[in-house]
mmCIF file of C-alpha atoms in Angstrom:
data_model
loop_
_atom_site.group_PDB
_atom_site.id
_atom_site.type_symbol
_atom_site.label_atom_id
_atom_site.label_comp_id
_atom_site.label_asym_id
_atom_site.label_seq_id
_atom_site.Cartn_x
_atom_site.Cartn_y
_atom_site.Cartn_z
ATOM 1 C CA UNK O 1 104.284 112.539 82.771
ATOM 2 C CA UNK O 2 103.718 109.239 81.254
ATOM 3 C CA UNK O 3 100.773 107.931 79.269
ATOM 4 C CA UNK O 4 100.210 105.621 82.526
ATOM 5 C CA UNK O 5 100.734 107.993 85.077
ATOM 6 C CA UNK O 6 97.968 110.522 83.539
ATOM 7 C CA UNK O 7 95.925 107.500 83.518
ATOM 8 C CA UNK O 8 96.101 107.221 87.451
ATOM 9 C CA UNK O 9 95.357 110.707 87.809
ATOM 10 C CA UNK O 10 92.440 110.539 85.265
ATOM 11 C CA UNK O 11 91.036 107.407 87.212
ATOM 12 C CA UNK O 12 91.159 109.291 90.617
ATOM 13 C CA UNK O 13 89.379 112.061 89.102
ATOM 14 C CA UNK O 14 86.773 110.208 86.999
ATOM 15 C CA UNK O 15 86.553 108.087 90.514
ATOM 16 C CA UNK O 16 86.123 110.837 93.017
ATOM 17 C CA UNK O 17 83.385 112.179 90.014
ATOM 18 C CA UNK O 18 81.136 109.453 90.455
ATOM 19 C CA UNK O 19 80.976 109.323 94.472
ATOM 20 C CA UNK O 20 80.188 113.006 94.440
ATOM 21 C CA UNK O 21 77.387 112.141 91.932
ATOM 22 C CA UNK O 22 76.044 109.832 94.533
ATOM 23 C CA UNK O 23 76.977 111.476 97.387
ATOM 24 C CA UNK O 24 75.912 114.973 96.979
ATOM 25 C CA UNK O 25 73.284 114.495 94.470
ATOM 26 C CA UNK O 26 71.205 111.983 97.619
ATOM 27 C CA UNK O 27 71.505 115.218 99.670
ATOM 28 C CA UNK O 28 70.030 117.448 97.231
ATOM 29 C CA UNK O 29 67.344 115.300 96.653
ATOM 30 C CA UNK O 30 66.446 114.916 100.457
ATOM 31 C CA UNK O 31 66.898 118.401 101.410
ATOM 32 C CA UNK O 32 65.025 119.512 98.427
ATOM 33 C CA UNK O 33 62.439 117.129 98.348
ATOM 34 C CA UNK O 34 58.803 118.055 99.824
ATOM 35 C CA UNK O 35 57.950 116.452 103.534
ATOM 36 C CA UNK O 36 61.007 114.019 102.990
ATOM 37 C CA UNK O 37 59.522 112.285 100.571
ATOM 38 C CA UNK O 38 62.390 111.494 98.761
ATOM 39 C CA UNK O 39 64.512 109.918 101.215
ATOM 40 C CA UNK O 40 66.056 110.760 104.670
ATOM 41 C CA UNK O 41 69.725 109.863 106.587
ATOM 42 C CA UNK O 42 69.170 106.560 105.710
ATOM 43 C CA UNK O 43 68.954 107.139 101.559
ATOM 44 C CA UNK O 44 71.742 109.569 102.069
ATOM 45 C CA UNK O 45 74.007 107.011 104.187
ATOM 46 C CA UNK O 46 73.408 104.175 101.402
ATOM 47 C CA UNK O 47 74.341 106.686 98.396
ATOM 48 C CA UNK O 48 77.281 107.668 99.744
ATOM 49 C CA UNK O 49 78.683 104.225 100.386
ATOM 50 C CA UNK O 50 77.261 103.243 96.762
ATOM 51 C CA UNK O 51 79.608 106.074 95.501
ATOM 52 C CA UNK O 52 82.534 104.759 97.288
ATOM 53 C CA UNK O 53 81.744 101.293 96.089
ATOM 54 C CA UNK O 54 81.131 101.925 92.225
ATOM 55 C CA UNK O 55 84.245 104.989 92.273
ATOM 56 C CA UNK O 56 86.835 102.632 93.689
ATOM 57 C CA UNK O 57 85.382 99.841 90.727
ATOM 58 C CA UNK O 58 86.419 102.591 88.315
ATOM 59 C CA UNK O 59 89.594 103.746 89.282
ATOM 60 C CA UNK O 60 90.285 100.717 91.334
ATOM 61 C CA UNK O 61 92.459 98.914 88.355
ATOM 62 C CA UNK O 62 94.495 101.730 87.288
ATOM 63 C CA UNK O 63 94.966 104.070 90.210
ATOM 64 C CA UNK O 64 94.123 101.708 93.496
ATOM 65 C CA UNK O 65 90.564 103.679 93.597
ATOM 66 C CA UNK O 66 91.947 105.971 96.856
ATOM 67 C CA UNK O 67 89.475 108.801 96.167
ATOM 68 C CA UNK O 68 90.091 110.590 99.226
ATOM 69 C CA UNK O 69 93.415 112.471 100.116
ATOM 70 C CA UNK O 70 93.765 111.417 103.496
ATOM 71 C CA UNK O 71 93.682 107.599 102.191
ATOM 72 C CA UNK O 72 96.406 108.807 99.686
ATOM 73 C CA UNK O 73 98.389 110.977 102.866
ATOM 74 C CA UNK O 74 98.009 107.167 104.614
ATOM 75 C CA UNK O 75 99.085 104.784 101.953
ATOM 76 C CA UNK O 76 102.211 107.084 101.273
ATOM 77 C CA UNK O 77 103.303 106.764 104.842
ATOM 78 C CA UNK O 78 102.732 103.599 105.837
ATOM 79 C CA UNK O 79 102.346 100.919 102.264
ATOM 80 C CA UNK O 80 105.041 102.643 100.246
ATOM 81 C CA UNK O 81 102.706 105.004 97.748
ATOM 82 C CA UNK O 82 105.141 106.845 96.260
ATOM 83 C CA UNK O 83 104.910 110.544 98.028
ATOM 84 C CA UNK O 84 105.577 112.264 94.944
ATOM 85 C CA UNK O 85 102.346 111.589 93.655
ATOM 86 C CA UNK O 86 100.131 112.597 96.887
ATOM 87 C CA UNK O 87 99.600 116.132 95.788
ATOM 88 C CA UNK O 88 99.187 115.121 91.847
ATOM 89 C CA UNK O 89 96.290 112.646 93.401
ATOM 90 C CA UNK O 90 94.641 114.533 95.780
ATOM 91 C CA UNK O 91 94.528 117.585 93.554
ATOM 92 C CA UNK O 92 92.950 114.724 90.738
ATOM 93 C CA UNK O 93 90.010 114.008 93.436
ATOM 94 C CA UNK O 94 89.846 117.676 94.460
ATOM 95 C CA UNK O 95 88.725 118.864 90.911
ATOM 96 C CA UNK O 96 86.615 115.774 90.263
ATOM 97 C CA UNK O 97 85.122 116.212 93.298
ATOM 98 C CA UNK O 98 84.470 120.072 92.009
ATOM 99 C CA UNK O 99 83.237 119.214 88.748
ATOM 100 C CA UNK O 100 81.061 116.731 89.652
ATOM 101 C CA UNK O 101 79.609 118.914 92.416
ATOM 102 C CA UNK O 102 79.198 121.472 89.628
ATOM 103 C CA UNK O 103 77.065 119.838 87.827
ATOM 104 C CA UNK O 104 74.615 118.629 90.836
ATOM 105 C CA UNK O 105 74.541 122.372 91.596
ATOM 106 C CA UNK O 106 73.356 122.875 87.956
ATOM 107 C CA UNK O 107 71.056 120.413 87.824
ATOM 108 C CA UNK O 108 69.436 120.962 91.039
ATOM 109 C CA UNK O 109 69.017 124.939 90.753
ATOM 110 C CA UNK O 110 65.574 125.192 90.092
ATOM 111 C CA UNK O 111 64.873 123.702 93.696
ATOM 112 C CA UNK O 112 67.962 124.782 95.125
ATOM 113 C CA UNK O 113 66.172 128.205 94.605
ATOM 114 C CA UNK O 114 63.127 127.043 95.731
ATOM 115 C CA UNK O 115 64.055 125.797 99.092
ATOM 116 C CA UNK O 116 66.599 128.225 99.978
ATOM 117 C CA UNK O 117 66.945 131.286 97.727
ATOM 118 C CA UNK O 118 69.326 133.770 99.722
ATOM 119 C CA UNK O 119 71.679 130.433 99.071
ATOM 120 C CA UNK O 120 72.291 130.092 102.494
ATOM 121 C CA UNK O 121 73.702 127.597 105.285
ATOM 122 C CA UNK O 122 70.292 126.025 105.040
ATOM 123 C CA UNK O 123 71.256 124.416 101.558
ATOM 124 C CA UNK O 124 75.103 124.786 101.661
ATOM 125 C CA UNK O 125 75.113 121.349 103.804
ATOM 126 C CA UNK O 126 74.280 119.631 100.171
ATOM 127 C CA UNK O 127 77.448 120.263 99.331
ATOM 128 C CA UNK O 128 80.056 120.759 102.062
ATOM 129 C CA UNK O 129 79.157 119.642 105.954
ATOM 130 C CA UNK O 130 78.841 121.716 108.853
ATOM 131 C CA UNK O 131 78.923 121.494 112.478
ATOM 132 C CA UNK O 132 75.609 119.499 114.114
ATOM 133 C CA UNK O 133 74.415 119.186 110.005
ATOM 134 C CA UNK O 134 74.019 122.949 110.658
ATOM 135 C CA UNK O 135 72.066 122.485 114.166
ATOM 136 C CA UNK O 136 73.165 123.919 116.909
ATOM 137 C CA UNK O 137 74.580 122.569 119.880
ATOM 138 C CA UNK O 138 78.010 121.029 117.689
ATOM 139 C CA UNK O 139 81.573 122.604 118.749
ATOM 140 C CA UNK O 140 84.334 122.926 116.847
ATOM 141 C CA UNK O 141 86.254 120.863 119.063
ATOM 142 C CA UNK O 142 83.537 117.737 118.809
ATOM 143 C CA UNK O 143 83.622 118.116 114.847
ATOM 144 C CA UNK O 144 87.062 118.141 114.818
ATOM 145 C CA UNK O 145 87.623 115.013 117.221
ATOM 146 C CA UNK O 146 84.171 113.774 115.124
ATOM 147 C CA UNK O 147 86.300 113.915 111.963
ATOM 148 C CA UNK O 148 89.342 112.288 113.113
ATOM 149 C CA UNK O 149 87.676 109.267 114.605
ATOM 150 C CA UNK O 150 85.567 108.744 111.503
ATOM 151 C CA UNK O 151 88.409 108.825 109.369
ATOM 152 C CA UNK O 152 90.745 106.848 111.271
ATOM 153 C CA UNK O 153 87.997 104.079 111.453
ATOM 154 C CA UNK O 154 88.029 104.592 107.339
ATOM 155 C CA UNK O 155 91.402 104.082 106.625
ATOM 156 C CA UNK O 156 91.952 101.158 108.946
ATOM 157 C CA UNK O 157 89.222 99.095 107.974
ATOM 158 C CA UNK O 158 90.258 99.717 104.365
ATOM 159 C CA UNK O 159 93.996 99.075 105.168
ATOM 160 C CA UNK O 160 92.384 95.493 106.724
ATOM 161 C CA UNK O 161 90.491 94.939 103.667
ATOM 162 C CA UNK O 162 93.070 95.611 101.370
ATOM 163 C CA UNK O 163 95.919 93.752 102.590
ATOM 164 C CA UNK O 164 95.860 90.447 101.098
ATOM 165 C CA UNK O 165 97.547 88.516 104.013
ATOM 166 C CA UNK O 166 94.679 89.354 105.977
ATOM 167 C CA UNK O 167 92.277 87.291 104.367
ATOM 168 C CA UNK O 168 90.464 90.268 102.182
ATOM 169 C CA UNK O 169 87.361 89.914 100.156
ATOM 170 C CA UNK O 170 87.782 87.801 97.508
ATOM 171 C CA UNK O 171 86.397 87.799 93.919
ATOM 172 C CA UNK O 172 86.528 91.544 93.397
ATOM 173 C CA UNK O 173 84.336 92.382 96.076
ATOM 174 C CA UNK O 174 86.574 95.194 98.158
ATOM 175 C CA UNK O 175 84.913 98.250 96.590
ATOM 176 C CA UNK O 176 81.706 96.609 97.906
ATOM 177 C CA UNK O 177 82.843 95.873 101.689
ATOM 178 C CA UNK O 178 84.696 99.663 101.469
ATOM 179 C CA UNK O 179 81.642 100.768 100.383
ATOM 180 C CA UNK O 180 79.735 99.628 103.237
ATOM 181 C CA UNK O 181 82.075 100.884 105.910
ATOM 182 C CA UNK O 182 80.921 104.207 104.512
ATOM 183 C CA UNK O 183 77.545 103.381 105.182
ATOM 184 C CA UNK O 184 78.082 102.122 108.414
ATOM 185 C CA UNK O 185 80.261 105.437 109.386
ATOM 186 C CA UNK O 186 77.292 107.306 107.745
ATOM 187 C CA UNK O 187 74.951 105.293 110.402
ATOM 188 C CA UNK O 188 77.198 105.988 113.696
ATOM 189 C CA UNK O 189 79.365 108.911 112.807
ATOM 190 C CA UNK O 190 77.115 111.286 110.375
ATOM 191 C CA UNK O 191 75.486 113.752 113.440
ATOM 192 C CA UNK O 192 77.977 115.701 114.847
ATOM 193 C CA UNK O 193 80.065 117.029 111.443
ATOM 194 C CA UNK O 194 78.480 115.200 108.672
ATOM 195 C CA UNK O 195 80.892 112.373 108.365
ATOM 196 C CA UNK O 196 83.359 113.803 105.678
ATOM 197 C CA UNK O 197 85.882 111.721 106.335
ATOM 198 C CA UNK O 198 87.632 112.989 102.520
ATOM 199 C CA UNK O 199 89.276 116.466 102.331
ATOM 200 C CA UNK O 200 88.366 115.804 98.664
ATOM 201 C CA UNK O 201 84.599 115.169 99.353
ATOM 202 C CA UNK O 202 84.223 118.264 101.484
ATOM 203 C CA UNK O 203 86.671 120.899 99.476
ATOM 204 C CA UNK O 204 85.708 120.565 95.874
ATOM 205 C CA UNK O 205 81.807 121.051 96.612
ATOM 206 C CA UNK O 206 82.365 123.545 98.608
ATOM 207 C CA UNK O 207 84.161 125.573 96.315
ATOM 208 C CA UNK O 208 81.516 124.513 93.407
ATOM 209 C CA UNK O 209 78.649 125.989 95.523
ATOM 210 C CA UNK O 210 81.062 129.303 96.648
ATOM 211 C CA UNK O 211 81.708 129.315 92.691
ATOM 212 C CA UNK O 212 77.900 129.307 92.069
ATOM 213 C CA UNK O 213 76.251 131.989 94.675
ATOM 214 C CA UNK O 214 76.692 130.564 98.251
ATOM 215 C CA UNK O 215 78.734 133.442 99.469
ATOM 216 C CA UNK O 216 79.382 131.954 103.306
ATOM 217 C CA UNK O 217 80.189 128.342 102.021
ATOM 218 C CA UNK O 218 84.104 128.982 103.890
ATOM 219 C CA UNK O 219 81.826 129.426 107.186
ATOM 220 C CA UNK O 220 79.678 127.226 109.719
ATOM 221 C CA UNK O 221 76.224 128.332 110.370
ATOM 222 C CA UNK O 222 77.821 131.107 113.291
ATOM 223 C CA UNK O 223 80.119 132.207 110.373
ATOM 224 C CA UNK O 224 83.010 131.176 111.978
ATOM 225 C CA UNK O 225 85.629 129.956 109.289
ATOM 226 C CA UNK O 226 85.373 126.472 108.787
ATOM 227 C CA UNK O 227 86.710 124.499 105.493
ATOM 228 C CA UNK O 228 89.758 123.756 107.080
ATOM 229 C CA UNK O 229 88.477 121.492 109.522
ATOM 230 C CA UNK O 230 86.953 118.830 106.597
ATOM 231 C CA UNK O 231 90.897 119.094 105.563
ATOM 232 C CA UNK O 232 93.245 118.867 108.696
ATOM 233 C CA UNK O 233 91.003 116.781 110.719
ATOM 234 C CA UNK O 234 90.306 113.346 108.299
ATOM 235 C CA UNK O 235 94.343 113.584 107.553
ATOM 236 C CA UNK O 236 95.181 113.444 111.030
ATOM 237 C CA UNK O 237 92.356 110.623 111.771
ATOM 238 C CA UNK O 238 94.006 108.953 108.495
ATOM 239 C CA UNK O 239 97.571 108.346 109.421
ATOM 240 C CA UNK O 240 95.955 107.564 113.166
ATOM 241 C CA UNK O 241 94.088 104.474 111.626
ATOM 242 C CA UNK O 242 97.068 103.894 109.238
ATOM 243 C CA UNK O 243 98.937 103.822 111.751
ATOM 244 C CA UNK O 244 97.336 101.731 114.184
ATOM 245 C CA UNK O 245 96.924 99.527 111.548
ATOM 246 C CA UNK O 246 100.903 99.074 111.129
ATOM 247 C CA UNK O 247 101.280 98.593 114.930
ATOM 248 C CA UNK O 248 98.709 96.442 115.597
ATOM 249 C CA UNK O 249 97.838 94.103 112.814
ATOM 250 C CA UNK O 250 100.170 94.137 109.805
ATOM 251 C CA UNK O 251 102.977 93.473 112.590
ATOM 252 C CA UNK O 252 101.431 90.567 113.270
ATOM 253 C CA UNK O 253 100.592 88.827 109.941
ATOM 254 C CA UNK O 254 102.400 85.893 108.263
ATOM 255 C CA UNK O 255 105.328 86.954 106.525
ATOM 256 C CA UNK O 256 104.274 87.874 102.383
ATOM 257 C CA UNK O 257 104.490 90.218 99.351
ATOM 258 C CA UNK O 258 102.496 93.182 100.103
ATOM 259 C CA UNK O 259 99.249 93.988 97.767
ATOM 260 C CA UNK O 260 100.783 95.978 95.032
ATOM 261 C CA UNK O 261 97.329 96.889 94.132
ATOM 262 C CA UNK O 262 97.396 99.724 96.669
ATOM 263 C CA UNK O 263 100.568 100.640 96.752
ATOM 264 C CA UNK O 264 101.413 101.197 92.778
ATOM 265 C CA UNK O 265 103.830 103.391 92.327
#
């Protein structure tokens, strides 16, 4: 691989790091913290999309900032990323999203333990989501159509605010309207699966925490096997707002160069 090529995949992974800082470390705080005292949805809605925002302004540049293998799945079938490098990416979020995970689990042990020490699906929803948030009362069947709805809003709006002959944000500031679709999805989208909306997000933490004691993380609160779900469902969501996307609105545009900034190849 070349110099610049490792550099993409570095970017995704040092990207995908710093939203699962954000991300994952609001919902340790929350759940761990005493009465709610330290936040609630809300703090954990705004972290999230401040993750997006500031790990798309660090791999942005180099790698298009995708972060999220369904956005990578999307760009490669409908702006011309180069499908050779979907697995290379999405495997380059997957372990940042691990690592960084890691280290939340690390640092928040001591309450981790605290709040939940059999390490069960009562603290497992820091890391990976569940059906309801881990209430019951959530089917598999809403969490999947949950996830592909979310995610298809995701990738459309970002496909909008990408494409530069659709009037997009100007003066750097896409990371910061991507970030607050996140948010917004977080608001309107966040009860019935936890708004993953990233195989990425949802994989690599969950693996962390199943690497660090949470024997059932593969399993919803009824133990019924779930990681695939956080996978399969924001892919197919993905190339459905990708998609619509292409039919709808890029169809339609004046005629232009597409914005090689998120298609590199």
């Amino acid at each position: 691989m070349t110099r610049s090529y490792l550099g993409e995949l570095g970017a995704e992974f040092l990207g995908t790091m710093i939203l699962i800082f954000f991300g994952v470390g609001s919902v340790a705080q929350v759940v761990t913290s005493p009465d709610g005292s330290l936040g609630d949805h809300d703090t954990i809605a705004w972290a999230w999309g401040f993750g997006v925002m500031f790990g798309v302004y660090v791999a942005g540049r180099i790698s298009g900032g995708h972060l999220n293998p369904a956005v990578t799945i999307a760009m490669a079938a409908f702006q011309g990323f180069p499908w050779r490098k979907v697995i290379p990416y999405s495997l380059a979020q997957i372990a940042g999203a691990f690592v960084a995970a890691l280290i939340v689990r690390i640092d928040y042990a001591d309450l981790l333990a605290k709040f939940d020490p059999g390490h069960t699906a009562k603290s497992q929803l820091v890391f990976s989501t569940l059906p309801g948030n881990g209430v019951d009362g959530v089917g598999v069947p809403t969490a999947f159509l949950d996830q592909v709805v979310g995610t298809a809003i995701l990738v459309f709006i970002i496909f909008a605010l990408v494409e530069r002959r659709n009037n997009p944000p100007l003066a750097n500031l896409a990371p910061v309207a991507i970030g607050l679709v996140v948010v917004g999805i977080g608001m309107t989208f966040g009860a019935n699966a936890g708004y993953a909306i990233n195989p990425a997000r949802d994989f690599g933490p969950r693996l962390a925490s199943f690497a660090t004691g949470f024997a059932s993380a593969w399993y919803d609160q009824h133990g019924h096997l779930y990681f695939w779900l956080p996978i399969v469902a924001p892919v197919i969501g993905g190339l459905l707002g990708g998609g619509l996307f292409q039919l709808v609105i890029n169809r339609s545009l004046p005629a232009g160069e597409p914005d090689e900034s998120v298609s590199r190849g």
